[in-house]
Short mmCIF file of C-alpha atoms and ligand atoms in Angstrom, two decimals:
data_model
loop_
_atom_site.label_atom_id
_atom_site.label_comp_id
_atom_site.label_asym_id
_atom_site.label_seq_id
_atom_site.Cartn_x
_atom_site.Cartn_y
_atom_site.Cartn_z
CA UNK A 1 0.00 0.00 0.00
CA UNK A 2 1.12 3.54 -0.71
CA UNK A 3 2.76 4.71 2.55
CA UNK A 4 1.35 8.19 2.00
CA UNK A 5 -1.98 6.83 3.24
CA UNK A 6 -0.47 6.73 6.73
CA UNK A 7 0.39 10.42 6.42
CA UNK A 8 -3.25 11.36 5.69
CA UNK A 9 -4.28 11.69 9.38
CA UNK A 10 -1.25 13.91 10.01
CA UNK A 11 -2.15 16.08 7.00
CA UNK A 12 -5.73 16.49 8.22
CA UNK A 13 -4.67 17.28 11.80
CA UNK A 14 -2.14 19.86 10.51
CA UNK A 15 -4.80 21.44 8.28
CA UNK A 16 -7.23 21.62 11.23
CA UNK A 17 -4.49 23.26 13.32
CA UNK A 18 -3.76 25.81 10.57
CA UNK A 19 -7.48 26.61 10.28
CA UNK A 20 -7.67 27.09 14.05
CA UNK A 21 -4.64 29.40 14.06
CA UNK A 22 -6.03 31.41 11.13
CA UNK A 23 -9.35 31.66 12.93
CA UNK A 24 -7.58 33.08 15.99
CA UNK A 25 -5.69 35.56 13.85
CA UNK A 26 -8.93 36.50 12.06
CA UNK A 27 -7.43 35.39 8.76
CA UNK A 28 -9.85 32.58 7.95
CA UNK A 29 -10.35 34.10 4.50
CA UNK A 30 -7.09 32.36 3.57
CA UNK A 31 -9.13 29.15 3.47
CA UNK A 32 -12.11 28.15 1.40
CA UNK A 33 -13.98 24.95 2.19
CA UNK A 34 -14.76 24.04 -1.43
CA UNK A 35 -11.20 24.71 -2.55
CA UNK A 36 -9.70 22.76 0.37
CA UNK A 37 -12.05 19.81 -0.19
CA UNK A 38 -11.10 19.78 -3.88
CA UNK A 39 -7.41 19.73 -2.97
CA UNK A 40 -7.95 16.82 -0.56
CA UNK A 41 -10.02 14.95 -3.17
CA UNK A 42 -7.26 15.41 -5.74
CA UNK A 43 -4.62 14.06 -3.33
CA UNK A 44 -6.75 11.06 -2.44
CA UNK A 45 -7.61 10.43 -6.10
CA UNK A 46 -3.87 10.51 -6.90
CA UNK A 47 -3.35 7.76 -4.29
CA UNK A 48 -6.24 5.71 -5.75
CA UNK A 49 -4.94 6.16 -9.30
CA UNK A 50 -1.39 5.24 -8.32
CA UNK A 51 -2.62 1.75 -7.30
CA UNK A 52 -2.92 1.07 -11.03
CA UNK A 53 0.32 2.67 -12.19
CA UNK A 54 3.16 0.34 -11.48
CA UNK A 55 6.37 1.94 -12.67
CA UNK A 56 8.50 -1.19 -12.59
CA UNK A 57 10.97 0.25 -15.11
CA UNK A 58 13.14 1.68 -12.32
CA UNK A 59 13.66 -1.81 -10.90
CA UNK A 60 14.30 -3.29 -14.36
CA UNK A 61 16.98 -0.66 -15.09
CA UNK A 62 18.49 -1.10 -11.63
CA UNK A 63 18.55 -4.90 -11.93
CA UNK A 64 20.08 -5.00 -15.41
CA UNK A 65 22.04 -1.83 -16.08
CA UNK A 66 23.28 -0.37 -12.78
CA UNK A 67 26.89 0.77 -12.79
CA UNK A 68 27.33 0.37 -9.02
CA UNK A 69 25.35 -0.70 -5.99
CA UNK A 70 24.76 1.63 -3.06
CA UNK A 71 24.75 -0.23 0.29
CA UNK A 72 21.71 0.73 2.37
CA UNK A 73 23.48 0.72 5.75
CA UNK A 74 25.41 3.97 5.32
CA UNK A 75 23.89 7.20 6.61
CA UNK A 76 26.15 9.20 4.29
CA UNK A 77 24.79 7.34 1.26
CA UNK A 78 21.21 7.90 2.42
CA UNK A 79 21.90 11.64 2.61
CA UNK A 80 23.58 11.51 -0.81
CA UNK A 81 20.62 9.58 -2.24
CA UNK A 82 18.26 12.24 -0.87
CA UNK A 83 20.35 14.99 -2.48
CA UNK A 84 20.52 13.01 -5.74
CA UNK A 85 16.74 12.62 -5.70
CA UNK A 86 16.27 16.31 -4.91
CA UNK A 87 18.53 17.25 -7.82
CA UNK A 88 16.47 15.06 -10.19
CA UNK A 89 13.31 16.51 -8.64
CA UNK A 90 14.48 20.03 -9.46
CA UNK A 91 14.79 19.14 -13.14
CA UNK A 92 11.58 17.11 -13.24
CA UNK A 93 9.75 20.02 -11.62
CA UNK A 94 11.39 22.50 -13.99
CA UNK A 95 10.29 20.42 -16.98
CA UNK A 96 6.87 20.32 -15.34
CA UNK A 97 6.68 24.08 -15.86
CA UNK A 98 8.63 24.50 -19.08
CA UNK A 99 7.41 21.61 -21.29
CA UNK A 100 3.70 21.55 -22.13
CA UNK A 101 2.96 17.82 -21.86
CA UNK A 102 4.60 17.69 -18.41
CA UNK A 103 2.84 20.92 -17.38
CA UNK A 104 -0.46 19.23 -18.38
CA UNK A 105 0.16 16.88 -15.48
CA UNK A 106 1.76 19.28 -12.98
CA UNK A 107 -0.74 22.11 -13.51
CA UNK A 108 -3.05 20.27 -11.06
CA UNK A 109 -0.82 21.27 -8.14
CA UNK A 110 -1.02 24.93 -9.14
CA UNK A 111 -4.75 25.11 -9.85
CA UNK A 112 -5.75 26.34 -6.38
CA UNK A 113 -6.11 30.09 -6.00
CA UNK A 114 -5.49 29.76 -2.27
CA UNK A 115 -2.23 28.93 -0.54
CA UNK A 116 -2.54 26.87 2.61
CA UNK A 117 -1.68 23.37 3.85
CA UNK A 118 -4.60 21.87 1.92
CA UNK A 119 -2.96 23.11 -1.31
CA UNK A 120 -0.13 20.65 -0.63
CA UNK A 121 -2.60 17.78 -1.03
CA UNK A 122 -3.55 18.95 -4.52
CA UNK A 123 -1.44 16.45 -6.42
CA UNK A 124 -1.58 15.24 -9.99
CA UNK A 125 -2.87 11.74 -10.69
CA UNK A 126 -0.90 11.38 -13.93
CA UNK A 127 2.43 12.59 -12.50
CA UNK A 128 4.00 9.21 -11.84
CA UNK A 129 3.16 8.02 -15.35
CA UNK A 130 4.72 11.11 -16.94
CA UNK A 131 7.95 11.79 -15.04
CA UNK A 132 9.31 8.37 -14.00
CA UNK A 133 11.83 8.39 -16.83
CA UNK A 134 13.69 11.38 -15.40
CA UNK A 135 14.61 9.47 -12.24
CA UNK A 136 16.28 6.62 -14.14
CA UNK A 137 19.79 8.12 -13.71
CA UNK A 138 19.42 7.12 -10.05
CA UNK A 139 18.74 3.51 -11.08
CA UNK A 140 21.71 3.57 -13.46
CA UNK A 141 23.97 4.91 -10.71
CA UNK A 142 22.86 2.05 -8.46
CA UNK A 143 20.47 3.59 -5.93
CA UNK A 144 18.38 0.57 -4.82
CA UNK A 145 14.62 0.83 -5.54
CA UNK A 146 13.76 0.76 -1.82
CA UNK A 147 16.16 3.61 -1.10
CA UNK A 148 14.76 5.52 -4.11
CA UNK A 149 11.17 5.16 -2.88
CA UNK A 150 12.03 6.20 0.68
CA UNK A 151 14.05 9.30 -0.23
CA UNK A 152 11.28 10.21 -2.71
CA UNK A 153 8.78 10.04 0.12
CA UNK A 154 10.95 12.16 2.41
CA UNK A 155 11.28 14.78 -0.35
CA UNK A 156 7.52 14.84 -0.96
CA UNK A 157 6.53 14.84 2.73
CA UNK A 158 8.97 17.70 3.41
CA UNK A 159 7.12 19.86 0.92
CA UNK A 160 3.84 19.64 2.85
CA UNK A 161 4.64 22.22 5.53
CA UNK A 162 5.86 24.93 3.16
CA UNK A 163 2.34 25.49 1.80
CA UNK A 164 1.29 28.10 4.32
CA UNK A 165 0.98 31.86 4.65
CA UNK A 166 1.33 31.62 8.42
CA UNK A 167 5.13 31.43 8.34
CA UNK A 168 6.89 34.57 7.15
CA UNK A 169 10.45 35.10 5.95
CA UNK A 170 13.08 32.90 7.61
CA UNK A 171 16.35 34.62 6.74
CA UNK A 172 19.18 32.33 5.53
CA UNK A 173 16.82 29.32 5.61
CA UNK A 174 14.88 30.80 2.67
CA UNK A 175 18.06 30.81 0.60
CA UNK A 176 19.12 27.22 1.39
CA UNK A 177 15.96 25.19 1.87
CA UNK A 178 12.58 25.25 0.20
CA UNK A 179 10.50 27.30 2.63
CA UNK A 180 7.04 28.86 2.91
CA UNK A 181 8.40 32.16 1.63
CA UNK A 182 10.20 30.91 -1.49
CA UNK A 183 7.51 28.33 -2.31
CA UNK A 184 4.82 31.04 -2.13
CA UNK A 185 6.73 32.68 -4.96
CA UNK A 186 6.61 29.39 -6.87
CA UNK A 187 2.79 29.34 -6.64
CA UNK A 188 2.36 32.99 -7.64
CA UNK A 189 0.93 34.41 -10.85
CA UNK A 190 2.75 37.74 -10.46
CA UNK A 191 5.26 38.42 -13.22
CA UNK A 192 8.29 37.93 -11.00
CA UNK A 193 6.98 34.56 -9.72
CA UNK A 194 6.64 32.77 -13.05
CA UNK A 195 9.02 29.79 -13.48
CA UNK A 196 10.84 30.37 -10.22
CA UNK A 197 11.85 28.25 -7.21
CA UNK A 198 11.49 24.68 -8.48
CA UNK A 199 13.35 23.02 -5.58
CA UNK A 200 11.80 20.26 -3.48
CA UNK A 201 13.99 20.17 -0.38
CA UNK A 202 16.85 22.50 -1.30
CA UNK A 203 16.38 25.80 -3.07
CA UNK A 204 20.14 25.89 -3.70
CA UNK A 205 19.51 24.23 -7.09
CA UNK A 206 17.49 27.28 -8.14
CA UNK A 207 20.33 29.57 -7.15
CA UNK A 208 22.78 27.39 -9.08
CA UNK A 209 20.69 27.26 -12.26
CA UNK A 210 19.30 30.80 -12.23
CA UNK A 211 15.67 30.21 -11.30
CA UNK A 212 15.67 31.63 -7.77
CA UNK A 213 13.51 34.57 -6.73
CA UNK A 214 13.04 35.96 -3.26
CA UNK A 215 9.59 36.90 -2.04
CA UNK A 216 9.08 40.64 -2.50
CA UNK A 217 8.07 42.68 0.49
CA UNK A 218 5.06 44.84 -0.30
CA UNK A 219 3.94 42.96 -3.42
CA UNK A 220 1.02 40.72 -2.61
CA UNK A 221 1.20 37.34 -4.33
CA UNK A 222 -1.84 36.15 -6.26
CA UNK A 223 -1.93 32.37 -6.36
CA UNK A 224 -3.04 30.06 -9.15
CA UNK A 225 -2.46 29.83 -12.89
CA UNK A 226 -2.91 32.45 -15.58
CA UNK A 227 -5.64 30.44 -17.32
CA UNK A 228 -7.73 29.49 -14.30
CA UNK A 229 -9.25 26.04 -13.89
CA UNK A 230 -12.56 27.39 -12.50
CA UNK A 231 -13.80 23.97 -11.56
CA UNK A 232 -14.02 21.68 -8.55
CA UNK A 233 -14.38 18.63 -10.79
CA UNK A 234 -11.27 16.61 -10.00
CA UNK A 235 -11.39 14.62 -13.25
CA UNK A 236 -11.50 17.79 -15.32
CA UNK A 237 -8.81 19.27 -13.09
CA UNK A 238 -6.53 16.39 -14.07
CA UNK A 239 -7.43 16.38 -17.76
CA UNK A 240 -8.17 19.92 -18.92
CA UNK A 241 -4.71 20.87 -20.10
CA UNK A 242 -4.22 17.58 -21.97
CA UNK A 243 -7.52 18.34 -23.74
CA UNK A 244 -6.29 21.87 -24.60
CA UNK A 245 -3.05 20.46 -26.06
CA UNK A 246 -4.93 17.76 -27.96
CA UNK A 247 -7.19 20.38 -29.53
CA UNK A 248 -4.27 22.66 -30.35
CA UNK A 249 -2.29 19.79 -31.92
CA UNK A 250 -5.40 18.89 -33.95
CA UNK A 251 -5.41 22.39 -35.45
CA UNK A 252 -1.78 22.21 -36.59
CA UNK A 253 -0.58 20.44 -39.73
CA UNK A 254 2.28 17.97 -39.92
CA UNK A 255 3.65 15.68 -37.24
CA UNK A 256 6.54 18.00 -36.38
CA UNK A 257 4.20 20.86 -35.57
CA UNK A 258 1.89 18.53 -33.64
CA UNK A 259 4.81 17.19 -31.62
CA UNK A 260 5.94 20.78 -31.12
CA UNK A 261 2.65 21.61 -29.41
CA UNK A 262 3.29 18.95 -26.76
CA UNK A 263 6.97 19.82 -26.34
CA UNK A 264 6.72 23.63 -26.38
CA UNK A 265 6.84 25.71 -23.21
CA UNK A 266 3.27 26.41 -22.00
CA UNK A 267 3.52 29.97 -23.39
CA UNK A 268 4.60 28.65 -26.82
CA UNK A 269 7.96 29.00 -28.62
CA UNK A 270 8.54 32.70 -28.21
CA UNK A 271 11.19 35.12 -27.01
CA UNK A 272 8.56 37.65 -26.00
CA UNK A 273 8.20 38.33 -22.27
CA UNK A 274 5.08 36.83 -20.79
CA UNK A 275 1.99 38.94 -20.62
CA UNK A 276 1.93 41.36 -17.69
CA UNK A 277 -0.21 40.21 -14.79
CA UNK A 278 -2.56 42.79 -13.37
CA UNK A 279 -4.16 41.83 -10.09
CA UNK A 280 -7.11 44.13 -10.84
CA UNK A 281 -8.24 41.80 -13.63
CA UNK A 282 -8.18 38.74 -11.39
CA UNK A 283 -11.24 37.31 -9.68
CA UNK A 284 -11.06 34.20 -7.57
CA UNK A 285 -13.25 31.27 -8.54
CA UNK A 286 -15.97 31.38 -5.89
CA UNK A 287 -19.29 29.83 -6.97
CA UNK A 288 -21.93 29.74 -4.26
CA UNK A 289 -23.45 26.45 -3.25
CA UNK A 290 -25.94 25.58 -0.52
CA UNK A 291 -24.45 22.08 -0.36
CA UNK A 292 -21.03 22.76 1.14
CA UNK A 293 -21.80 21.11 4.49
CA UNK A 294 -23.33 18.14 2.70
CA UNK A 295 -20.23 17.87 0.48
CA UNK A 296 -17.90 17.92 3.50
CA UNK A 297 -19.93 15.16 5.18
CA UNK A 298 -19.90 13.02 2.01
CA UNK A 299 -16.18 13.62 1.67
CA UNK A 300 -15.60 12.30 5.20
CA UNK A 301 -17.60 9.13 4.46
CA UNK A 302 -15.88 8.63 1.12
CA UNK A 303 -12.51 8.76 2.85
CA UNK A 304 -13.29 5.38 4.47
CA UNK A 305 -14.03 3.86 1.05
CA UNK A 306 -10.99 5.54 -0.49
CA UNK A 307 -8.56 4.16 2.11
CA UNK A 308 -10.12 0.72 1.62
CA UNK A 309 -9.69 1.06 -2.15
CA UNK A 310 -6.05 2.21 -1.91
CA UNK A 311 -5.29 -0.67 0.47
CA UNK A 312 -7.18 -3.40 -1.34
CA UNK A 313 -7.84 -2.59 -4.99
CA UNK A 314 -4.43 -3.91 -6.03
CA UNK A 315 -5.37 -7.38 -4.78
CA UNK A 316 -8.67 -7.52 -6.68
CA UNK A 317 -9.04 -8.77 -10.28
CA UNK A 318 -8.01 -5.78 -12.43
CA UNK A 319 -11.49 -5.02 -13.80
CA UNK A 320 -12.98 -5.05 -10.31
CA UNK A 321 -10.18 -2.94 -8.82
CA UNK A 322 -10.44 -0.45 -11.66
CA UNK A 323 -14.21 -0.39 -11.27
CA UNK A 324 -13.78 0.57 -7.62
CA UNK A 325 -11.31 3.32 -8.56
CA UNK A 326 -13.68 4.67 -11.22
CA UNK A 327 -16.61 4.60 -8.79
CA UNK A 328 -14.65 6.70 -6.29
CA UNK A 329 -13.30 9.04 -8.98
CA UNK A 330 -16.87 9.67 -10.17
CA UNK A 331 -18.00 10.14 -6.56
CA UNK A 332 -15.41 12.88 -6.04
CA UNK A 333 -16.42 14.38 -9.36
CA UNK A 334 -20.05 14.41 -8.24
CA UNK A 335 -19.18 16.21 -5.00
CA UNK A 336 -17.10 18.75 -6.95
CA UNK A 337 -19.96 19.47 -9.35
CA UNK A 338 -22.27 20.10 -6.40
CA UNK A 339 -19.74 22.47 -4.85
CA UNK A 340 -19.59 24.51 -8.05
CA UNK A 341 -23.38 24.58 -8.36
CA UNK A 342 -23.69 22.63 -11.65
CA UNK A 343 -27.43 22.38 -12.36
CA UNK A 344 -27.60 18.60 -12.82
CA UNK A 345 -25.13 17.77 -10.02
CA UNK A 346 -27.89 17.02 -7.48
CA UNK A 347 -29.47 14.43 -9.80
CA UNK A 348 -26.09 12.78 -10.39
CA UNK A 349 -25.41 12.77 -6.66
CA UNK A 350 -28.81 11.20 -5.99
CA UNK A 351 -27.99 8.40 -8.44
CA UNK A 352 -24.58 7.98 -6.80
CA UNK A 353 -25.72 7.68 -3.18
CA UNK A 354 -28.68 5.46 -4.03
CA UNK A 355 -26.45 3.31 -6.27
CA UNK A 356 -23.86 2.88 -3.53
CA UNK A 357 -26.60 2.18 -0.99
CA UNK A 358 -28.14 -0.47 -3.27
CA UNK A 359 -24.68 -2.00 -3.80
CA UNK A 360 -24.14 -2.22 -0.05
CA UNK A 361 -27.60 -3.71 0.47
CA UNK A 362 -27.27 -6.29 -2.29
CA UNK A 363 -23.80 -7.63 -1.72
CA UNK A 364 -22.23 -8.99 1.48
CA UNK A 365 -18.79 -8.59 -0.07
CA UNK A 366 -17.81 -5.00 -0.87
CA UNK A 367 -14.86 -5.10 -3.27
CA UNK A 368 -13.12 -7.93 -1.41
CA UNK A 369 -14.25 -6.92 2.08
CA UNK A 370 -16.79 -9.11 3.91
CA UNK A 371 -19.06 -6.45 5.32
CA UNK A 372 -20.51 -7.11 8.78
CA UNK A 373 -24.29 -6.72 8.84
CA UNK A 374 -24.06 -3.59 11.03
CA UNK A 375 -21.71 -1.87 8.54
CA UNK A 376 -24.02 -2.71 5.63
CA UNK A 377 -27.02 -1.39 7.53
CA UNK A 378 -25.10 1.80 8.41
CA UNK A 379 -24.16 2.23 4.73
CA UNK A 380 -27.75 1.85 3.56
CA UNK A 381 -28.96 4.26 6.24
CA UNK A 382 -26.30 6.78 5.14
CA UNK A 383 -27.39 6.46 1.50
CA UNK A 384 -31.07 6.92 2.34
CA UNK A 385 -30.42 9.89 4.65
CA UNK A 386 -28.27 11.53 1.97
CA UNK A 387 -30.94 10.94 -0.70
CA UNK A 388 -33.65 12.32 1.59
CA UNK A 389 -31.55 15.43 2.31
CA UNK A 390 -30.86 15.98 -1.40
CA UNK A 391 -34.52 15.66 -2.34
CA UNK A 392 -35.59 18.06 0.42
CA UNK A 393 -32.93 20.56 -0.65
CA UNK A 394 -34.06 20.25 -4.26
CA UNK A 395 -37.65 20.93 -3.25
CA UNK A 396 -36.69 23.95 -1.14
CA UNK A 397 -34.52 25.35 -3.91
CA UNK A 398 -37.24 24.98 -6.50
CA UNK A 399 -39.66 26.75 -4.13
CA UNK A 400 -37.10 29.53 -3.76
CA UNK A 401 -36.59 28.95 -0.02
CA UNK A 402 -32.93 28.01 -0.04
CA UNK A 403 -31.91 29.39 -3.40
ZN1 ZN B 501 5.33 23.62 -9.64
ZN1 ZN B 502 3.58 23.55 -4.05
#
């Protein structure tokens, strides 16, 4: 099972703590429930999706082509492996911003217009499938797969805490390590923030390769991407830029030009400076929905199913495991559509909860898990209560009471 699952409770506790602190400082506006839920859903969906992406190539390269073999009992080599990983991460991340087909995957992480700990959970589902090749130098140099996975986890987990506006400038630390201050710059849309601070653990790489920028005092950072996602649909959030590139490639003639679309920097092949960003023209995506509380409650229930799926789907026959993943992906999509007030979202959600309820009622074995009677009954009760709530809400809305 993906070890990140064990970090989920820590992430949620840290997010709750940040919300509490912001509440005390009267800065709760730095959070938005719908945005934070979407980020969490994207992180969980990435974990579900990664059950089905097995990048075994690293092990194959290590087993057959390694030039050396790093013993795993030396602290020095562990530190070196972490630095090696972080160096590769810098370049992978840089490609993620400077080559369109990699940006199509990485854009997910930048699609939030808020910057808080929940933003760290907004991870791309397709990332592993796109960037694995760039870590192969580590396999060639003989870093064992286990060591590779562990230092990769350390690098990723480190990056969680830097997604906050609660920690200000940290002096020398901001120029050596990736920190809240320099990573805020990385998430900014302001002109000076674009394509800066790619580091994962160390920001020294950025200073070495000319991509470092310090946070400017007195210039408020606006977070997000220049062409905003404007959606809480996690499937669209993961796919939209691939669709854009596909369409663009379709309009060009000749395979070279088509390939060029996928390989070009996101702004195209141009020497022109990027368009000036004016904060006055920016409006945050903020659709109103009367179903935010409902969505949060459904999200909490879905988390139980999601953890079960991440833990068990790999052991199921592929079609069944995939079916479970798709069911949960669509469930998160349904919640997202409700949060953004899509007109037919309530009908889809009604079908979803009743469908899941019927599934729990009809089958004693839920995707490989023998459900005790009490759990099945609780599931059916949850589905019926949710359906009842949705229908009541629908009635009130159509009568203009809760519109
Ligand atoms: Zn990035
Ligand atoms: Zn980030």
